[in-house]
Amino acid sequence: MSGKAYDVIIVGGGHAGCEAAAAAARLGVSTALVTHKRATIGEMSCNPAIGGLGKGHLVREIDALDGLMGRVADAAGIQFRVLNRRKGPAVRGPRAQADRALYRAAMQKAIAEQPNLEVIEGEVDDLIVDHGRVEGVALLDGRTFGTRAVVLTTGTFLRGLIHRGEETTPAGRLGEKPVLGLSKRLEALGLQLGRLKTGTPARLDGTSIDFSMLEAQPGDEPPEPFSSLTETITNRQVMCHVTRTTAETHRIIADNIHRSAMYSGRIQSRGPRYCPSIEDKIVRFADRDSHQIFLEPEGLDDPTIYPNGLSTSLPADVQEAFLRSMPGLADVRIVKLGYAIEYDHVDPRELLPTLALRRLPGLYLAGQINGTTGYEEAAAQGLIAGANAALAVSDRAPLMLSRTASYIGVMIDDLVTRGVSEPYRMFTSRAEFRLHLRSDNADQRLTTLGVETGLVGPVRADHYAKKARRLVAGRALLETSVTTPSEARATGLAVNADGQKRTAFELLSYPDIAAEDLLRRWPDLHVIAPETMAQLAVDAQYAVYVDRQRADIEAVRRDEAIAIPDWVDYAAISGLSIEIRQKLTARRPATLAQAQAIDGVTPAALTLILAIIKRGALRKAS
Amino acid sequence: MSAGDTIIALSSGSLPSGVAIIRISGQLTRTLLEAFAGGPPRPRHASLRTIGRNNAIDEGLVLFFPGPRSFTGEDCAELQVHGSRAVIRALLSALAAEPGVRLADAGEFTRRAFLNGKLDLVQVEGLSDLLAAETEAQRRQAGERLAGGLTRDIALWRETLIELRVELEAHLDFSDEGDVGTNLPPHLATGIAELAKTLEHAAARYEGGRIVREGFRVALAGPPNAGKSSLLNALARSDVAIVTSEAGTTRDIKEVPVELGGQLCLFVDMAGLRDTDSLAEAEGVRRARMELDRADLVLWLEPPDQAPIAPPETRAPMIVIPTKGDLPGADAAAISVQTGQGLDDLMTAIRKAAELAIGEGSLLVSHERDRQALLHAAGALRNAGERLHLPELAAEELRRTTHSLETLLGRVDAEMILDRLFAGFCIGK
């Protein structure tokens, strides 16, 4: 090795790479982050926003484990909005428009300040593998660095190919080189690679847009931060605007559809259905006469506008023509053209729930390379992969989050058991235990585990410990404050006169009883601070449902704790039907919980698998 | 299905049998024994108890095995009761109606025992046989549903349920999209209520279950003075109906419960069928026609001493019985309540008809499982309908609906819902 050796090397400085590097370093191992250019660390290569439904939940979970994304987004946010504010807390998702430059700066600062972490500029061309283990990385410039674990977070750089109209350009992002060497290495390992597609719209010069004729969309006042450590948002807050496609827009696109890379047959791979190109929207939903387009500012001192909803692979002249057919955009100038990009990804069923590859110990993958899309999905995987790389080199037990306790767990479980057929994005509907996995209780679900693992530093640990004590004391007080219906009614609380005694906690779950109302019946409840009471009110609202699901949650957790070793040979287990045998062999569930989730696997079949595992363990012991 | 539930199962062989054993395992075992058997008896000692929650269902031996010294390692109990379908059906239904209690899946007792270190590996490998049996049972059950014409219904329920979930999930996950309206579509409430009603009807259609639970309805019909009431008395061996030789005496409907071979039968005595001028009797005839429609079996009685009339059309199967075999000119095959001639054969015929209507003994439990799944699902749907103003709770109820129906409909996972959602809504910025 020509260079220094590190315990863990992270390849890539995007959202996954940054969280991976910081997580490994927080666990106290020497860590290096290798990226093309220091200056592009923390780049938001697509839309200038963090969070949303499902995604905001992921950001809160990353924050609960002391990750970077929440704090960085708070430092860069220029418009905050909680989506679904009119619906219940379980499905509310915090979202923020971020100033691209502020985001990069805040992320680069966080990386620079992180102890145990060094940044190396360069391009990783290959892995150094010896005796079936990762031993280091080789850079294109000839430098080599030794290591015990590598986390690959190469995004769309693996054999990236940009499409716009009739042109194709090999590239990782617009104007940046793709990575070719690593793709070959991954292929040589015999890994299943797939190819996916994603796209991005043109960027517009805001000074050429007539905002006066467009509907303005303000953020929330006051803005609600992502991180529980952020007290207030200090950036100036700005508006977004909404325009719409017109009949003329639709005509221009329809007339030129054959020139779109998507429709000319140049792009074969599958793009995300929830983020379709404008071509897709016009073709697949021909009956809709107009689509909403959000004009999102890219920064406070940057006039660039991101037109959300207009991702396209049409050629330059068509992009300009259809943009100018929309209200407010008659004289718009394009700063950067939109494009579609195809890239390689690894079938995530090649991964263990730690995000380590089954086939090459010491190699971890996170982000788009695993077939996901989105900054938040990438960051969450980065955190888990980085943490597990560090834990593995420290000979410590891995960190595996359960799908019963976190969206991160849901995502990783979905990825490693089901694989992907399109870029995977988080939605709240993916979580069976959605009413429990809320963005308001991410810290209650994960911070204690983070503290035990060593991922959570003293500041957050202390902050959370105090909050947890307030919650426990507050809940105890609410649950020991008991009232009869007549006492409750005497203080104006609407309760059925059924003779049933109720606790203040139960009353708090009633939609028409607010925390202030309880003070009339129990003046001593004022000792509970308003924000603690607000959290307890949300807990109370869902308590019945969460209790009802508790047995299901325990069952899943118990089965998640039972690993199915690689030597289990389903073909050799008599009693399993051919169908079940084939499914198990193809999907290779890592745990009994994953086997259970496979269609057709019965409780008796599970017991048989369990018996085989235990017998094997006994033989190995003797 | 949750592994934390308390599970129950008929663990003895097929019914009817002399004695049948219902096993219980799980944390609610004590609670169940308190509610159904006057409290847990002394551990590992048999105790004779009246069994039933509010009404006594049977009398039998109750054994309690507190965990971990039990066959599954959890708190367990055995109820040793009479092996009649009616008793087992009633007990399983009543037990499974308790919250947190359900019928066990195949192999589930063994699985719990194994997890709690109660079985050795050799014993568990006997599961291979169980798996084969499970497959066979599923095959038969599928055939059964096919024969019952349920398959098409099931496909339709599945489709409806997915559509309802898609509408609701679109509002939760994509409320910021232009293509998703601000308010839930009004047809959602109607759709949910209609599906609930359909499932409740389907549950009621599990005839075998109703027959075992409420009794096999046998209507005694025929012209006036055909000997219906006399036959009833002979069958019931007690004078319950007023019997005179004057035609048209029986104007009210009488139900007489009789147990035949472990099966509860309800013999229904009714007015003779003829046109009549008497107002009271006309009302009796109208009710008799209604009873014929409800019956599971119709016994059509033909006396030798009257001009025969054509039997009515009935939904249920009919046995034509010549009566008054003791009178001169009677049919050679006629029964006689005076001499007892032909009565045993008649009883056997009725019992066989009842067994046929209920279906095979092994299907008893699976039928009950389906029926309960349908009722749970309908209940969850009704809850969803009441919570549409809190869409995330309504969505949770719909998820539970799908979960309850999993064995009937097959698995419906998030991916399937999303597939439909993206096909139907223009999502994506």
PDB file of C-alpha atoms in Angstrom, chain A residues 53-54 81 83-84 86-91 95 244 270 273-276 281 284-285 288 291-292 294 296 308-311 418 421-422 424-435 511 541-542 545 548-549 551-552 554-555 558-559 562 574-577 580 592 596-608 610-612 614-615 618, chain B residues 1-5 27 105-108 110-112 114-117 120-121 124-132 134-135 138 165 168-179 181-184 380 383 387 389-397 399-400 403 406 410-411 413-429:
ATOM      1  CA  LEU A  53     -43.805  11.973   3.565  1.00  0.00           C
ATOM      2  CA  GLY A  54     -41.868   8.894   4.635  1.00  0.00           C
ATOM      3  CA  ARG A  81     -43.377  22.802   5.718  1.00  0.00           C
ATOM      4  CA  LEU A  83     -46.829  17.838   4.971  1.00  0.00           C
ATOM      5  CA  ASN A  84     -50.200  16.332   5.990  1.00  0.00           C
ATOM      6  CA  ARG A  86     -54.272  18.425   8.688  1.00  0.00           C
ATOM      7  CA  LYS A  87     -53.972  14.670   9.160  1.00  0.00           C
ATOM      8  CA  GLY A  88     -52.807  12.689  12.160  1.00  0.00           C
ATOM      9  CA  PRO A  89     -49.257  12.965  13.556  1.00  0.00           C
ATOM     10  CA  ALA A  90     -48.367   9.447  12.340  1.00  0.00           C
ATOM     11  CA  VAL A  91     -48.510  10.531   8.714  1.00  0.00           C
ATOM     12  CA  ARG A  95     -39.944  18.840   4.580  1.00  0.00           C
ATOM     13  CA  ARG A 244     -49.044  24.556 -14.512  1.00  0.00           C
ATOM     14  CA  ARG A 270     -36.902   1.155 -15.461  1.00  0.00           C
ATOM     15  CA  ARG A 273     -43.188   5.467 -11.260  1.00  0.00           C
ATOM     16  CA  TYR A 274     -43.616   8.065  -8.522  1.00  0.00           C
ATOM     17  CA  CYS A 275     -41.190  10.437 -10.187  1.00  0.00           C
ATOM     18  CA  PRO A 276     -42.178  10.125 -13.845  1.00  0.00           C
ATOM     19  CA  LYS A 281     -47.177  12.021 -17.516  1.00  0.00           C
ATOM     20  CA  ARG A 284     -49.692   7.671 -19.555  1.00  0.00           C
ATOM     21  CA  PHE A 285     -52.228  10.171 -18.266  1.00  0.00           C
ATOM     22  CA  ARG A 288     -55.264  15.069 -17.619  1.00  0.00           C
ATOM     23  CA  HIS A 291     -50.072  19.180 -14.238  1.00  0.00           C
ATOM     24  CA  GLN A 292     -48.907  21.259 -11.272  1.00  0.00           C
ATOM     25  CA  PHE A 294     -43.547  23.685  -8.265  1.00  0.00           C
ATOM     26  CA  GLU A 296     -38.425  25.757  -5.978  1.00  0.00           C
ATOM     27  CA  ASN A 308     -40.264  20.239  -9.693  1.00  0.00           C
ATOM     28  CA  GLY A 309     -42.380  17.979 -11.902  1.00  0.00           C
ATOM     29  CA  LEU A 310     -40.631  18.506 -15.227  1.00  0.00           C
ATOM     30  CA  SER A 311     -37.969  15.815 -15.318  1.00  0.00           C
ATOM     31  CA  ARG A 418     -37.542  -8.363  -1.959  1.00  0.00           C
ATOM     32  CA  SER A 421     -37.805  -3.480  -9.777  1.00  0.00           C
ATOM     33  CA  GLU A 422     -37.672   0.325  -9.851  1.00  0.00           C
ATOM     34  CA  TYR A 424     -36.934   2.252  -4.178  1.00  0.00           C
ATOM     35  CA  ARG A 425     -38.392   5.202  -2.352  1.00  0.00           C
ATOM     36  CA  MET A 426     -39.871   5.341   1.117  1.00  0.00           C
ATOM     37  CA  PHE A 427     -43.633   5.756   1.572  1.00  0.00           C
ATOM     38  CA  THR A 428     -45.466   5.575   4.868  1.00  0.00           C
ATOM     39  CA  SER A 429     -47.650   2.820   3.415  1.00  0.00           C
ATOM     40  CA  ARG A 430     -44.633   0.515   3.417  1.00  0.00           C
ATOM     41  CA  ALA A 431     -44.624   0.414   7.229  1.00  0.00           C
ATOM     42  CA  GLU A 432     -47.073  -2.036   8.829  1.00  0.00           C
ATOM     43  CA  PHE A 433     -46.582  -0.344  12.172  1.00  0.00           C
ATOM     44  CA  ARG A 434     -47.040   3.151  10.790  1.00  0.00           C
ATOM     45  CA  LEU A 435     -49.009   4.409  13.777  1.00  0.00           C
ATOM     46  CA  PRO A 511     -60.369  13.881  19.987  1.00  0.00           C
ATOM     47  CA  GLN A 541     -53.993   9.226  20.620  1.00  0.00           C
ATOM     48  CA  TYR A 542     -52.413   6.073  19.187  1.00  0.00           C
ATOM     49  CA  TYR A 545     -53.648   0.868  18.294  1.00  0.00           C
ATOM     50  CA  ARG A 548     -53.124  -3.842  19.846  1.00  0.00           C
ATOM     51  CA  GLN A 549     -50.124  -4.258  17.563  1.00  0.00           C
ATOM     52  CA  ALA A 551     -48.139  -8.787  20.161  1.00  0.00           C
ATOM     53  CA  ASP A 552     -47.564  -8.653  16.390  1.00  0.00           C
ATOM     54  CA  GLU A 554     -43.078  -8.946  19.499  1.00  0.00           C
ATOM     55  CA  ALA A 555     -43.640 -11.870  17.165  1.00  0.00           C
ATOM     56  CA  ARG A 558     -38.502 -12.611  17.979  1.00  0.00           C
ATOM     57  CA  ASP A 559     -38.331 -14.032  14.462  1.00  0.00           C
ATOM     58  CA  ILE A 562     -33.335 -15.841  14.672  1.00  0.00           C
ATOM     59  CA  SER A 574     -37.989 -33.043   3.528  1.00  0.00           C
ATOM     60  CA  GLY A 575     -41.523 -31.908   4.141  1.00  0.00           C
ATOM     61  CA  LEU A 576     -41.289 -28.522   2.438  1.00  0.00           C
ATOM     62  CA  SER A 577     -43.420 -28.254  -0.675  1.00  0.00           C
ATOM     63  CA  ILE A 580     -41.907 -23.137  -0.765  1.00  0.00           C
ATOM     64  CA  LEU A 592     -36.941 -16.334  10.380  1.00  0.00           C
ATOM     65  CA  GLN A 596     -42.217 -15.733   7.414  1.00  0.00           C
ATOM     66  CA  ALA A 597     -42.859 -12.779   5.096  1.00  0.00           C
ATOM     67  CA  ILE A 598     -42.551 -14.996   2.046  1.00  0.00           C
ATOM     68  CA  ASP A 599     -45.912 -15.823   0.552  1.00  0.00           C
ATOM     69  CA  GLY A 600     -46.966 -19.403   1.277  1.00  0.00           C
ATOM     70  CA  VAL A 601     -44.525 -20.132   4.100  1.00  0.00           C
ATOM     71  CA  THR A 602     -46.600 -21.663   6.889  1.00  0.00           C
ATOM     72  CA  PRO A 603     -45.925 -21.778  10.631  1.00  0.00           C
ATOM     73  CA  ALA A 604     -45.181 -25.493  10.397  1.00  0.00           C
ATOM     74  CA  ALA A 605     -42.602 -24.869   7.673  1.00  0.00           C
ATOM     75  CA  LEU A 606     -40.984 -22.213   9.879  1.00  0.00           C
ATOM     76  CA  THR A 607     -40.736 -24.630  12.772  1.00  0.00           C
ATOM     77  CA  LEU A 608     -39.068 -27.152  10.538  1.00  0.00           C
ATOM     78  CA  LEU A 610     -35.931 -23.608  12.992  1.00  0.00           C
ATOM     79  CA  ALA A 611     -35.378 -27.257  13.893  1.00  0.00           C
ATOM     80  CA  ILE A 612     -32.788 -27.600  11.128  1.00  0.00           C
ATOM     81  CA  LYS A 614     -30.884 -25.739  15.952  1.00  0.00           C
ATOM     82  CA  ARG A 615     -29.715 -29.197  14.956  1.00  0.00           C
ATOM     83  CA  LEU A 618     -25.801 -28.463  18.124  1.00  0.00           C
TER      84      LEU A 618
ATOM     85  CA  MET B   1     -51.651 -14.034  12.807  1.00  0.00           C
ATOM     86  CA  SER B   2     -49.803 -13.150  15.924  1.00  0.00           C
ATOM     87  CA  ALA B   3     -47.529 -15.423  17.882  1.00  0.00           C
ATOM     88  CA  GLY B   4     -48.459 -13.590  21.074  1.00  0.00           C
ATOM     89  CA  ASP B   5     -52.086 -14.716  20.908  1.00  0.00           C
ATOM     90  CA  GLN B  27     -51.005 -16.113  28.423  1.00  0.00           C
ATOM     91  CA  ASP B 105     -52.519 -22.665  12.856  1.00  0.00           C
ATOM     92  CA  ALA B 106     -51.360 -26.113  11.868  1.00  0.00           C
ATOM     93  CA  GLY B 107     -48.242 -27.006  13.816  1.00  0.00           C
ATOM     94  CA  GLU B 108     -48.480 -24.012  16.061  1.00  0.00           C
ATOM     95  CA  THR B 110     -45.542 -27.852  18.286  1.00  0.00           C
ATOM     96  CA  ARG B 111     -43.778 -24.671  17.246  1.00  0.00           C
ATOM     97  CA  ARG B 112     -44.380 -23.035  20.604  1.00  0.00           C
ATOM     98  CA  PHE B 114     -40.099 -26.241  20.359  1.00  0.00           C
ATOM     99  CA  LEU B 115     -39.362 -22.540  20.857  1.00  0.00           C
ATOM    100  CA  ASN B 116     -39.730 -23.025  24.583  1.00  0.00           C
ATOM    101  CA  GLY B 117     -37.364 -25.982  24.589  1.00  0.00           C
ATOM    102  CA  ASP B 120     -36.433 -32.533  20.980  1.00  0.00           C
ATOM    103  CA  LEU B 121     -35.456 -32.299  17.357  1.00  0.00           C
ATOM    104  CA  VAL B 124     -40.124 -31.733  15.682  1.00  0.00           C
ATOM    105  CA  GLU B 125     -39.103 -33.481  12.524  1.00  0.00           C
ATOM    106  CA  GLY B 126     -42.419 -35.262  12.707  1.00  0.00           C
ATOM    107  CA  LEU B 127     -43.565 -31.924  11.334  1.00  0.00           C
ATOM    108  CA  SER B 128     -42.741 -33.136   7.849  1.00  0.00           C
ATOM    109  CA  ASP B 129     -45.847 -35.293   8.074  1.00  0.00           C
ATOM    110  CA  LEU B 130     -47.802 -32.379   9.383  1.00  0.00           C
ATOM    111  CA  LEU B 131     -46.661 -30.255   6.454  1.00  0.00           C
ATOM    112  CA  ALA B 132     -47.866 -32.883   4.022  1.00  0.00           C
ATOM    113  CA  GLU B 134     -51.371 -29.224   5.765  1.00  0.00           C
ATOM    114  CA  THR B 135     -50.934 -29.185   2.005  1.00  0.00           C
ATOM    115  CA  GLN B 138     -55.341 -26.677   1.841  1.00  0.00           C
ATOM    116  CA  ARG B 165     -56.838   0.929   0.308  1.00  0.00           C
ATOM    117  CA  LEU B 168     -56.919   5.964   1.263  1.00  0.00           C
ATOM    118  CA  GLU B 169     -53.176   5.468   0.930  1.00  0.00           C
ATOM    119  CA  ALA B 170     -53.039   7.991  -1.910  1.00  0.00           C
ATOM    120  CA  HIS B 171     -54.393  10.538   0.531  1.00  0.00           C
ATOM    121  CA  LEU B 172     -51.823   9.684   3.144  1.00  0.00           C
ATOM    122  CA  ASP B 173     -48.685   9.357   1.041  1.00  0.00           C
ATOM    123  CA  PHE B 174     -49.409  11.746  -1.824  1.00  0.00           C
ATOM    124  CA  SER B 175     -51.568  14.487  -0.384  1.00  0.00           C
ATOM    125  CA  ASP B 176     -49.208  17.085  -1.864  1.00  0.00           C
ATOM    126  CA  GLU B 177     -49.828  15.828  -5.396  1.00  0.00           C
ATOM    127  CA  GLY B 178     -52.109  17.707  -7.758  1.00  0.00           C
ATOM    128  CA  ASP B 179     -53.781  14.487  -8.874  1.00  0.00           C
ATOM    129  CA  GLY B 181     -57.890  15.673  -4.162  1.00  0.00           C
ATOM    130  CA  THR B 182     -57.930  17.416  -0.794  1.00  0.00           C
ATOM    131  CA  ASN B 183     -60.894  15.427   0.486  1.00  0.00           C
ATOM    132  CA  LEU B 184     -61.503  11.709   0.453  1.00  0.00           C
ATOM    133  CA  ALA B 380     -62.469  -3.849  10.962  1.00  0.00           C
ATOM    134  CA  ASN B 383     -64.331   0.606  12.296  1.00  0.00           C
ATOM    135  CA  ARG B 387     -62.799   6.714  11.269  1.00  0.00           C
ATOM    136  CA  HIS B 389     -62.092  11.678   9.448  1.00  0.00           C
ATOM    137  CA  LEU B 390     -58.851  10.189  10.856  1.00  0.00           C
ATOM    138  CA  PRO B 391     -57.585   8.585   7.644  1.00  0.00           C
ATOM    139  CA  GLU B 392     -54.458   7.008   9.145  1.00  0.00           C
ATOM    140  CA  LEU B 393     -56.655   5.082  11.592  1.00  0.00           C
ATOM    141  CA  ALA B 394     -59.080   4.105   8.825  1.00  0.00           C
ATOM    142  CA  ALA B 395     -56.082   2.895   6.814  1.00  0.00           C
ATOM    143  CA  GLU B 396     -54.909   0.825   9.770  1.00  0.00           C
ATOM    144  CA  GLU B 397     -58.362  -0.797   9.997  1.00  0.00           C
ATOM    145  CA  ARG B 399     -54.798  -3.093   6.719  1.00  0.00           C
ATOM    146  CA  ARG B 400     -56.230  -5.294   9.487  1.00  0.00           C
ATOM    147  CA  HIS B 403     -54.665  -9.250   7.275  1.00  0.00           C
ATOM    148  CA  GLU B 406     -55.136 -13.289   4.184  1.00  0.00           C
ATOM    149  CA  GLY B 410     -53.897 -14.347  -0.365  1.00  0.00           C
ATOM    150  CA  ARG B 411     -51.353 -11.789   0.734  1.00  0.00           C
ATOM    151  CA  ASP B 413     -48.663  -6.237   0.481  1.00  0.00           C
ATOM    152  CA  ALA B 414     -47.619  -2.601   0.255  1.00  0.00           C
ATOM    153  CA  GLU B 415     -46.060  -3.166  -3.149  1.00  0.00           C
ATOM    154  CA  MET B 416     -49.403  -4.277  -4.578  1.00  0.00           C
ATOM    155  CA  ILE B 417     -51.158  -1.212  -3.222  1.00  0.00           C
ATOM    156  CA  LEU B 418     -48.448   1.049  -4.637  1.00  0.00           C
ATOM    157  CA  ASP B 419     -48.676  -0.668  -8.052  1.00  0.00           C
ATOM    158  CA  ARG B 420     -52.347   0.213  -8.264  1.00  0.00           C
ATOM    159  CA  LEU B 421     -51.788   3.639  -6.888  1.00  0.00           C
ATOM    160  CA  PHE B 422     -49.237   4.585  -9.527  1.00  0.00           C
ATOM    161  CA  ALA B 423     -51.403   3.111 -12.256  1.00  0.00           C
ATOM    162  CA  GLY B 424     -54.422   5.137 -11.204  1.00  0.00           C
ATOM    163  CA  PHE B 425     -52.980   8.449 -10.056  1.00  0.00           C
ATOM    164  CA  CYS B 426     -50.529  10.685 -11.837  1.00  0.00           C
ATOM    165  CA  ILE B 427     -48.038  10.909  -8.983  1.00  0.00           C
ATOM    166  CA  GLY B 428     -44.690  12.601  -9.060  1.00  0.00           C
ATOM    167  CA  LYS B 429     -43.145  15.963  -9.204  1.00  0.00           C
TER     168      LYS B 429
END
